């Protein structure tokens, strides 16, 4: 039987960061006699731990955080929202360190049983970040980024506007990056194909109004990239 591991299992450094009472382990959020890690340092350290365990997921988290922040700026969100996204989205898949290698690093589609296990990663992630000074809504992003507009997501099965706005935003960035990234079991989608997929799932998986804004944002970003890359017109 394949089971998922407890956060920090098999990873002495991660365990020492969050389980200070264990024999031979250092105080939470500190290493040796160093001062406690700042929130930014803690986030960076956890990112590196995730990337060491699963390079794809580590890089995916960084890309999704950048994409979510850019989309938030496009929407004109407040600096507080940008800060929350920066803190939380970088850690949105951190709970995958608690999933067994047989599932997390599998080079192919997951079975239904394996999918059920990997779907526990948001809950694991929130438990891992508990010692950090994250705000309640930053923890919500980690916990609820796989909720769906139609209520068929996880872990709580929230629907519509019961899903916090920044979680709905993160879901779009998360799925888009996954689509346009090559995977061992499927080729990467083109930008056009990925946007069609987003559009097809608007109102089911995604907030329909936010999905429309996201499609416009990506289209504008791509157009700007093309214009920037184009050679100057001859005089």
PDB file of C-alpha atoms in Angstrom:
ATOM      1  CA  UNK A   1       0.000   0.000   0.000  1.00  0.00           C
ATOM      2  CA  UNK A   2       1.261   3.495  -0.850  1.00  0.00           C
ATOM      3  CA  UNK A   3       0.910   6.021   1.949  1.00  0.00           C
ATOM      4  CA  UNK A   4       1.873   9.647   2.267  1.00  0.00           C
ATOM      5  CA  UNK A   5       4.522  10.674   4.750  1.00  0.00           C
ATOM      6  CA  UNK A   6       4.264  13.065   7.652  1.00  0.00           C
ATOM      7  CA  UNK A   7       5.699  16.523   6.924  1.00  0.00           C
ATOM      8  CA  UNK A   8       9.429  16.338   7.467  1.00  0.00           C
ATOM      9  CA  UNK A   9       9.612  12.538   7.313  1.00  0.00           C
ATOM     10  CA  UNK A  10      12.919  11.525   5.773  1.00  0.00           C
ATOM     11  CA  UNK A  11      14.077  15.149   5.755  1.00  0.00           C
ATOM     12  CA  UNK A  12      16.093  15.958   8.915  1.00  0.00           C
ATOM     13  CA  UNK A  13      16.445  19.640   8.041  1.00  0.00           C
ATOM     14  CA  UNK A  14      12.727  20.131   7.502  1.00  0.00           C
ATOM     15  CA  UNK A  15      11.985  18.224  10.673  1.00  0.00           C
ATOM     16  CA  UNK A  16      14.405  20.329  12.711  1.00  0.00           C
ATOM     17  CA  UNK A  17      12.785  23.509  11.431  1.00  0.00           C
ATOM     18  CA  UNK A  18       9.303  22.578  12.611  1.00  0.00           C
ATOM     19  CA  UNK A  19       9.586  19.960  15.350  1.00  0.00           C
ATOM     20  CA  UNK A  20      11.738  21.601  18.036  1.00  0.00           C
ATOM     21  CA  UNK A  21      10.909  19.090  20.758  1.00  0.00           C
ATOM     22  CA  UNK A  22      12.438  16.125  18.983  1.00  0.00           C
ATOM     23  CA  UNK A  23      15.784  14.859  20.334  1.00  0.00           C
ATOM     24  CA  UNK A  24      18.785  16.571  18.799  1.00  0.00           C
ATOM     25  CA  UNK A  25      16.709  19.114  16.921  1.00  0.00           C
ATOM     26  CA  UNK A  26      17.129  22.861  16.933  1.00  0.00           C
ATOM     27  CA  UNK A  27      14.526  25.429  18.031  1.00  0.00           C
ATOM     28  CA  UNK A  28      11.795  26.081  15.477  1.00  0.00           C
ATOM     29  CA  UNK A  29      12.741  28.602  12.784  1.00  0.00           C
ATOM     30  CA  UNK A  30      16.372  28.685  13.834  1.00  0.00           C
ATOM     31  CA  UNK A  31      19.500  26.824  12.860  1.00  0.00           C
ATOM     32  CA  UNK A  32      22.108  26.195  15.536  1.00  0.00           C
ATOM     33  CA  UNK A  33      22.786  29.417  17.452  1.00  0.00           C
ATOM     34  CA  UNK A  34      21.616  31.696  14.650  1.00  0.00           C
ATOM     35  CA  UNK A  35      18.806  34.173  15.223  1.00  0.00           C
ATOM     36  CA  UNK A  36      15.304  33.024  14.221  1.00  0.00           C
ATOM     37  CA  UNK A  37      14.716  33.115  10.488  1.00  0.00           C
ATOM     38  CA  UNK A  38      12.730  36.010   9.084  1.00  0.00           C
ATOM     39  CA  UNK A  39       9.536  35.181   7.221  1.00  0.00           C
ATOM     40  CA  UNK A  40      11.242  35.830   3.878  1.00  0.00           C
ATOM     41  CA  UNK A  41      14.179  33.603   4.837  1.00  0.00           C
ATOM     42  CA  UNK A  42      11.817  30.870   6.022  1.00  0.00           C
ATOM     43  CA  UNK A  43       9.868  30.973   2.762  1.00  0.00           C
ATOM     44  CA  UNK A  44      13.089  30.793   0.734  1.00  0.00           C
ATOM     45  CA  UNK A  45      14.371  27.883   2.818  1.00  0.00           C
ATOM     46  CA  UNK A  46      11.110  25.981   2.381  1.00  0.00           C
ATOM     47  CA  UNK A  47      11.128  26.669  -1.360  1.00  0.00           C
ATOM     48  CA  UNK A  48      14.593  25.163  -1.578  1.00  0.00           C
ATOM     49  CA  UNK A  49      13.531  22.134   0.427  1.00  0.00           C
ATOM     50  CA  UNK A  50      10.622  21.541  -1.953  1.00  0.00           C
ATOM     51  CA  UNK A  51      12.835  22.031  -5.023  1.00  0.00           C
ATOM     52  CA  UNK A  52      15.404  19.574  -3.666  1.00  0.00           C
ATOM     53  CA  UNK A  53      12.676  16.989  -3.196  1.00  0.00           C
ATOM     54  CA  UNK A  54      10.888  17.650  -6.504  1.00  0.00           C
ATOM     55  CA  UNK A  55      12.594  20.094  -8.898  1.00  0.00           C
ATOM     56  CA  UNK A  56       9.513  20.425 -11.118  1.00  0.00           C
ATOM     57  CA  UNK A  57       7.213  21.398  -8.248  1.00  0.00           C
ATOM     58  CA  UNK A  58       9.809  23.776  -6.829  1.00  0.00           C
ATOM     59  CA  UNK A  59      10.177  25.659 -10.108  1.00  0.00           C
ATOM     60  CA  UNK A  60       6.429  25.504 -10.753  1.00  0.00           C
ATOM     61  CA  UNK A  61       5.762  27.220  -7.417  1.00  0.00           C
ATOM     62  CA  UNK A  62       8.142  30.072  -8.247  1.00  0.00           C
ATOM     63  CA  UNK A  63       6.582  30.565 -11.699  1.00  0.00           C
ATOM     64  CA  UNK A  64       3.033  30.487 -10.339  1.00  0.00           C
ATOM     65  CA  UNK A  65       3.917  33.059  -7.675  1.00  0.00           C
ATOM     66  CA  UNK A  66       5.347  35.405 -10.307  1.00  0.00           C
ATOM     67  CA  UNK A  67       2.364  34.882 -12.612  1.00  0.00           C
ATOM     68  CA  UNK A  68      -0.174  35.422  -9.832  1.00  0.00           C
ATOM     69  CA  UNK A  69       1.575  38.631  -8.762  1.00  0.00           C
ATOM     70  CA  UNK A  70       1.641  39.941 -12.340  1.00  0.00           C
ATOM     71  CA  UNK A  71      -2.047  39.139 -12.791  1.00  0.00           C
ATOM     72  CA  UNK A  72      -2.852  40.870  -9.511  1.00  0.00           C
ATOM     73  CA  UNK A  73      -0.992  43.972 -10.683  1.00  0.00           C
ATOM     74  CA  UNK A  74      -2.900  43.837 -13.979  1.00  0.00           C
ATOM     75  CA  UNK A  75      -6.142  43.818 -11.974  1.00  0.00           C
ATOM     76  CA  UNK A  76      -4.952  46.767  -9.888  1.00  0.00           C
ATOM     77  CA  UNK A  77      -5.046  44.928  -6.568  1.00  0.00           C
ATOM     78  CA  UNK A  78      -3.683  46.543  -3.427  1.00  0.00           C
ATOM     79  CA  UNK A  79      -0.095  46.126  -2.248  1.00  0.00           C
ATOM     80  CA  UNK A  80      -1.365  44.044   0.678  1.00  0.00           C
ATOM     81  CA  UNK A  81      -2.839  41.544  -1.793  1.00  0.00           C
ATOM     82  CA  UNK A  82       0.441  41.405  -3.701  1.00  0.00           C
ATOM     83  CA  UNK A  83       2.321  40.754  -0.471  1.00  0.00           C
ATOM     84  CA  UNK A  84      -0.079  37.965   0.521  1.00  0.00           C
ATOM     85  CA  UNK A  85       0.279  36.335  -2.885  1.00  0.00           C
ATOM     86  CA  UNK A  86       4.070  36.609  -2.725  1.00  0.00           C
ATOM     87  CA  UNK A  87       4.212  34.933   0.669  1.00  0.00           C
ATOM     88  CA  UNK A  88       1.643  32.198   0.088  1.00  0.00           C
ATOM     89  CA  UNK A  89       1.815  31.206  -3.568  1.00  0.00           C
ATOM     90  CA  UNK A  90       5.506  30.394  -3.297  1.00  0.00           C
ATOM     91  CA  UNK A  91       4.445  27.782  -0.718  1.00  0.00           C
ATOM     92  CA  UNK A  92       1.147  26.662  -2.246  1.00  0.00           C
ATOM     93  CA  UNK A  93       2.463  23.173  -3.106  1.00  0.00           C
ATOM     94  CA  UNK A  94       4.733  22.793  -0.074  1.00  0.00           C
ATOM     95  CA  UNK A  95       2.536  20.010   1.294  1.00  0.00           C
ATOM     96  CA  UNK A  96       3.815  17.743  -1.473  1.00  0.00           C
ATOM     97  CA  UNK A  97       6.921  17.124   0.637  1.00  0.00           C
ATOM     98  CA  UNK A  98       4.594  14.951   2.729  1.00  0.00           C
ATOM     99  CA  UNK A  99       3.678  12.736  -0.236  1.00  0.00           C
ATOM    100  CA  UNK A 100       5.609   9.534  -0.926  1.00  0.00           C
ATOM    101  CA  UNK A 101       8.191   9.574  -3.723  1.00  0.00           C
ATOM    102  CA  UNK A 102       6.336   6.754  -5.479  1.00  0.00           C
ATOM    103  CA  UNK A 103       3.443   9.156  -6.077  1.00  0.00           C
ATOM    104  CA  UNK A 104       5.090  12.574  -6.128  1.00  0.00           C
ATOM    105  CA  UNK A 105       7.800  11.610  -8.610  1.00  0.00           C
ATOM    106  CA  UNK A 106       5.772   9.164 -10.682  1.00  0.00           C
ATOM    107  CA  UNK A 107       6.554   9.469 -14.390  1.00  0.00           C
ATOM    108  CA  UNK A 108       2.999   9.079 -15.619  1.00  0.00           C
ATOM    109  CA  UNK A 109      -0.669   9.723 -14.822  1.00  0.00           C
ATOM    110  CA  UNK A 110      -1.819   8.989 -11.281  1.00  0.00           C
ATOM    111  CA  UNK A 111      -4.318   6.278 -10.395  1.00  0.00           C
ATOM    112  CA  UNK A 112      -7.517   7.368  -8.586  1.00  0.00           C
ATOM    113  CA  UNK A 113      -6.051   6.143  -5.283  1.00  0.00           C
ATOM    114  CA  UNK A 114      -2.817   8.049  -5.875  1.00  0.00           C
ATOM    115  CA  UNK A 115      -4.755  11.165  -6.862  1.00  0.00           C
ATOM    116  CA  UNK A 116      -6.722  10.963  -3.620  1.00  0.00           C
ATOM    117  CA  UNK A 117      -3.475  10.866  -1.652  1.00  0.00           C
ATOM    118  CA  UNK A 118      -1.864  13.766  -3.504  1.00  0.00           C
ATOM    119  CA  UNK A 119      -5.036  15.788  -2.946  1.00  0.00           C
ATOM    120  CA  UNK A 120      -4.098  15.908   0.735  1.00  0.00           C
ATOM    121  CA  UNK A 121      -1.169  18.233   0.024  1.00  0.00           C
ATOM    122  CA  UNK A 122      -3.006  21.519   0.788  1.00  0.00           C
ATOM    123  CA  UNK A 123      -3.851  20.288   4.295  1.00  0.00           C
ATOM    124  CA  UNK A 124      -0.294  19.053   4.827  1.00  0.00           C
ATOM    125  CA  UNK A 125       1.052  22.378   3.582  1.00  0.00           C
ATOM    126  CA  UNK A 126      -0.990  24.411   6.047  1.00  0.00           C
ATOM    127  CA  UNK A 127       0.272  22.221   8.887  1.00  0.00           C
ATOM    128  CA  UNK A 128       3.883  22.731   7.815  1.00  0.00           C
ATOM    129  CA  UNK A 129       3.614  26.533   7.719  1.00  0.00           C
ATOM    130  CA  UNK A 130       1.839  26.773  11.077  1.00  0.00           C
ATOM    131  CA  UNK A 131       4.986  28.036  12.887  1.00  0.00           C
ATOM    132  CA  UNK A 132       5.406  30.845  10.354  1.00  0.00           C
ATOM    133  CA  UNK A 133       3.852  34.246  10.832  1.00  0.00           C
ATOM    134  CA  UNK A 134       1.512  33.961   7.845  1.00  0.00           C
ATOM    135  CA  UNK A 135      -1.783  35.824   7.867  1.00  0.00           C
ATOM    136  CA  UNK A 136      -5.065  33.874   7.870  1.00  0.00           C
ATOM    137  CA  UNK A 137      -5.705  34.670   4.221  1.00  0.00           C
ATOM    138  CA  UNK A 138      -2.179  33.604   3.255  1.00  0.00           C
ATOM    139  CA  UNK A 139      -2.908  30.254   4.874  1.00  0.00           C
ATOM    140  CA  UNK A 140      -6.199  30.193   2.949  1.00  0.00           C
ATOM    141  CA  UNK A 141      -4.295  30.430  -0.339  1.00  0.00           C
ATOM    142  CA  UNK A 142      -2.231  27.379   0.583  1.00  0.00           C
ATOM    143  CA  UNK A 143      -5.285  25.439   1.765  1.00  0.00           C
ATOM    144  CA  UNK A 144      -7.882  26.423  -0.847  1.00  0.00           C
ATOM    145  CA  UNK A 145      -6.091  26.880  -4.191  1.00  0.00           C
ATOM    146  CA  UNK A 146      -7.632  23.631  -5.500  1.00  0.00           C
ATOM    147  CA  UNK A 147     -11.233  24.578  -4.754  1.00  0.00           C
ATOM    148  CA  UNK A 148     -13.472  24.829  -7.831  1.00  0.00           C
ATOM    149  CA  UNK A 149     -16.162  27.332  -8.745  1.00  0.00           C
ATOM    150  CA  UNK A 150     -18.684  24.471  -9.111  1.00  0.00           C
ATOM    151  CA  UNK A 151     -17.935  23.051  -5.653  1.00  0.00           C
ATOM    152  CA  UNK A 152     -16.160  19.926  -6.880  1.00  0.00           C
ATOM    153  CA  UNK A 153     -12.710  20.908  -5.676  1.00  0.00           C
ATOM    154  CA  UNK A 154     -10.800  20.030  -2.535  1.00  0.00           C
ATOM    155  CA  UNK A 155     -10.200  19.922   0.391  1.00  0.00           C
ATOM    156  CA  UNK A 156     -13.413  21.641   1.579  1.00  0.00           C
ATOM    157  CA  UNK A 157     -15.640  21.562  -1.509  1.00  0.00           C
ATOM    158  CA  UNK A 158     -16.323  25.308  -1.418  1.00  0.00           C
ATOM    159  CA  UNK A 159     -18.171  26.861  -4.364  1.00  0.00           C
ATOM    160  CA  UNK A 160     -18.509  30.226  -6.076  1.00  0.00           C
ATOM    161  CA  UNK A 161     -17.697  33.313  -4.051  1.00  0.00           C
ATOM    162  CA  UNK A 162     -17.357  31.239  -0.882  1.00  0.00           C
ATOM    163  CA  UNK A 163     -13.864  30.585  -2.249  1.00  0.00           C
ATOM    164  CA  UNK A 164     -11.675  33.559  -1.251  1.00  0.00           C
ATOM    165  CA  UNK A 165     -10.787  35.823  -4.172  1.00  0.00           C
ATOM    166  CA  UNK A 166      -7.007  35.356  -3.966  1.00  0.00           C
ATOM    167  CA  UNK A 167      -7.505  31.576  -3.947  1.00  0.00           C
ATOM    168  CA  UNK A 168      -9.551  31.828  -7.152  1.00  0.00           C
ATOM    169  CA  UNK A 169      -6.824  33.965  -8.688  1.00  0.00           C
ATOM    170  CA  UNK A 170      -4.108  31.516  -7.651  1.00  0.00           C
ATOM    171  CA  UNK A 171      -6.046  28.599  -9.143  1.00  0.00           C
ATOM    172  CA  UNK A 172      -5.923  30.208 -12.592  1.00  0.00           C
ATOM    173  CA  UNK A 173      -2.184  30.881 -12.431  1.00  0.00           C
ATOM    174  CA  UNK A 174      -1.549  27.382 -11.064  1.00  0.00           C
ATOM    175  CA  UNK A 175      -3.429  25.567 -13.809  1.00  0.00           C
ATOM    176  CA  UNK A 176      -2.141  27.789 -16.607  1.00  0.00           C
ATOM    177  CA  UNK A 177       1.495  27.192 -15.661  1.00  0.00           C
ATOM    178  CA  UNK A 178       0.901  23.447 -15.423  1.00  0.00           C
ATOM    179  CA  UNK A 179      -0.667  23.434 -18.889  1.00  0.00           C
ATOM    180  CA  UNK A 180       2.145  25.313 -20.640  1.00  0.00           C
ATOM    181  CA  UNK A 181       4.863  23.182 -19.011  1.00  0.00           C
ATOM    182  CA  UNK A 182       6.069  19.954 -20.603  1.00  0.00           C
ATOM    183  CA  UNK A 183       5.455  16.837 -18.515  1.00  0.00           C
ATOM    184  CA  UNK A 184       6.684  13.238 -18.951  1.00  0.00           C
ATOM    185  CA  UNK A 185       3.144  12.007 -19.688  1.00  0.00           C
ATOM    186  CA  UNK A 186       2.013  14.824 -22.037  1.00  0.00           C
ATOM    187  CA  UNK A 187       3.400  17.611 -24.175  1.00  0.00           C
ATOM    188  CA  UNK A 188       3.061  21.194 -23.077  1.00  0.00           C
ATOM    189  CA  UNK A 189       0.111  23.212 -24.351  1.00  0.00           C
ATOM    190  CA  UNK A 190       0.655  26.232 -26.551  1.00  0.00           C
ATOM    191  CA  UNK A 191      -0.505  29.540 -25.084  1.00  0.00           C
ATOM    192  CA  UNK A 192      -3.529  29.459 -27.378  1.00  0.00           C
ATOM    193  CA  UNK A 193      -4.416  25.903 -26.355  1.00  0.00           C
ATOM    194  CA  UNK A 194      -4.008  26.715 -22.668  1.00  0.00           C
ATOM    195  CA  UNK A 195      -6.269  29.766 -22.921  1.00  0.00           C
ATOM    196  CA  UNK A 196      -8.917  27.707 -24.710  1.00  0.00           C
ATOM    197  CA  UNK A 197      -8.723  25.196 -21.858  1.00  0.00           C
ATOM    198  CA  UNK A 198      -9.148  27.975 -19.291  1.00  0.00           C
ATOM    199  CA  UNK A 199     -12.112  29.351 -21.239  1.00  0.00           C
ATOM    200  CA  UNK A 200     -13.704  25.900 -21.531  1.00  0.00           C
ATOM    201  CA  UNK A 201     -13.597  25.460 -17.750  1.00  0.00           C
ATOM    202  CA  UNK A 202     -14.776  28.959 -16.824  1.00  0.00           C
ATOM    203  CA  UNK A 203     -17.900  28.683 -14.691  1.00  0.00           C
ATOM    204  CA  UNK A 204     -17.018  25.129 -13.693  1.00  0.00           C
ATOM    205  CA  UNK A 205     -13.456  25.027 -12.436  1.00  0.00           C
ATOM    206  CA  UNK A 206     -12.807  28.771 -12.487  1.00  0.00           C
ATOM    207  CA  UNK A 207     -14.565  31.988 -11.532  1.00  0.00           C
ATOM    208  CA  UNK A 208     -15.993  32.964 -14.961  1.00  0.00           C
ATOM    209  CA  UNK A 209     -15.369  36.695 -14.649  1.00  0.00           C
ATOM    210  CA  UNK A 210     -11.872  36.206 -13.305  1.00  0.00           C
ATOM    211  CA  UNK A 211     -11.117  33.657 -16.037  1.00  0.00           C
ATOM    212  CA  UNK A 212     -12.113  36.218 -18.673  1.00  0.00           C
ATOM    213  CA  UNK A 213      -9.783  38.769 -17.078  1.00  0.00           C
ATOM    214  CA  UNK A 214      -6.984  36.190 -16.945  1.00  0.00           C
ATOM    215  CA  UNK A 215      -7.347  35.386 -20.637  1.00  0.00           C
ATOM    216  CA  UNK A 216      -7.128  39.100 -21.419  1.00  0.00           C
ATOM    217  CA  UNK A 217      -4.088  39.439 -19.176  1.00  0.00           C
ATOM    218  CA  UNK A 218      -2.212  36.581 -20.855  1.00  0.00           C
ATOM    219  CA  UNK A 219      -3.145  37.856 -24.326  1.00  0.00           C
ATOM    220  CA  UNK A 220      -1.861  41.328 -23.431  1.00  0.00           C
ATOM    221  CA  UNK A 221       1.323  39.895 -21.921  1.00  0.00           C
ATOM    222  CA  UNK A 222       1.997  37.785 -25.011  1.00  0.00           C
ATOM    223  CA  UNK A 223       1.348  40.730 -27.342  1.00  0.00           C
ATOM    224  CA  UNK A 224       3.775  42.877 -25.356  1.00  0.00           C
ATOM    225  CA  UNK A 225       6.415  40.129 -25.469  1.00  0.00           C
ATOM    226  CA  UNK A 226       6.066  39.838 -29.250  1.00  0.00           C
ATOM    227  CA  UNK A 227       6.300  43.606 -29.688  1.00  0.00           C
ATOM    228  CA  UNK A 228       9.386  43.786 -27.481  1.00  0.00           C
ATOM    229  CA  UNK A 229      11.091  40.960 -29.358  1.00  0.00           C
ATOM    230  CA  UNK A 230      10.334  42.377 -32.806  1.00  0.00           C
ATOM    231  CA  UNK A 231      13.310  43.997 -34.579  1.00  0.00           C
ATOM    232  CA  UNK A 232      13.056  47.766 -35.060  1.00  0.00           C
ATOM    233  CA  UNK A 233      11.712  49.000 -38.367  1.00  0.00           C
ATOM    234  CA  UNK A 234      14.444  50.140 -40.734  1.00  0.00           C
ATOM    235  CA  UNK A 235      14.777  53.896 -41.055  1.00  0.00           C
TER     236      UNK A 235
END
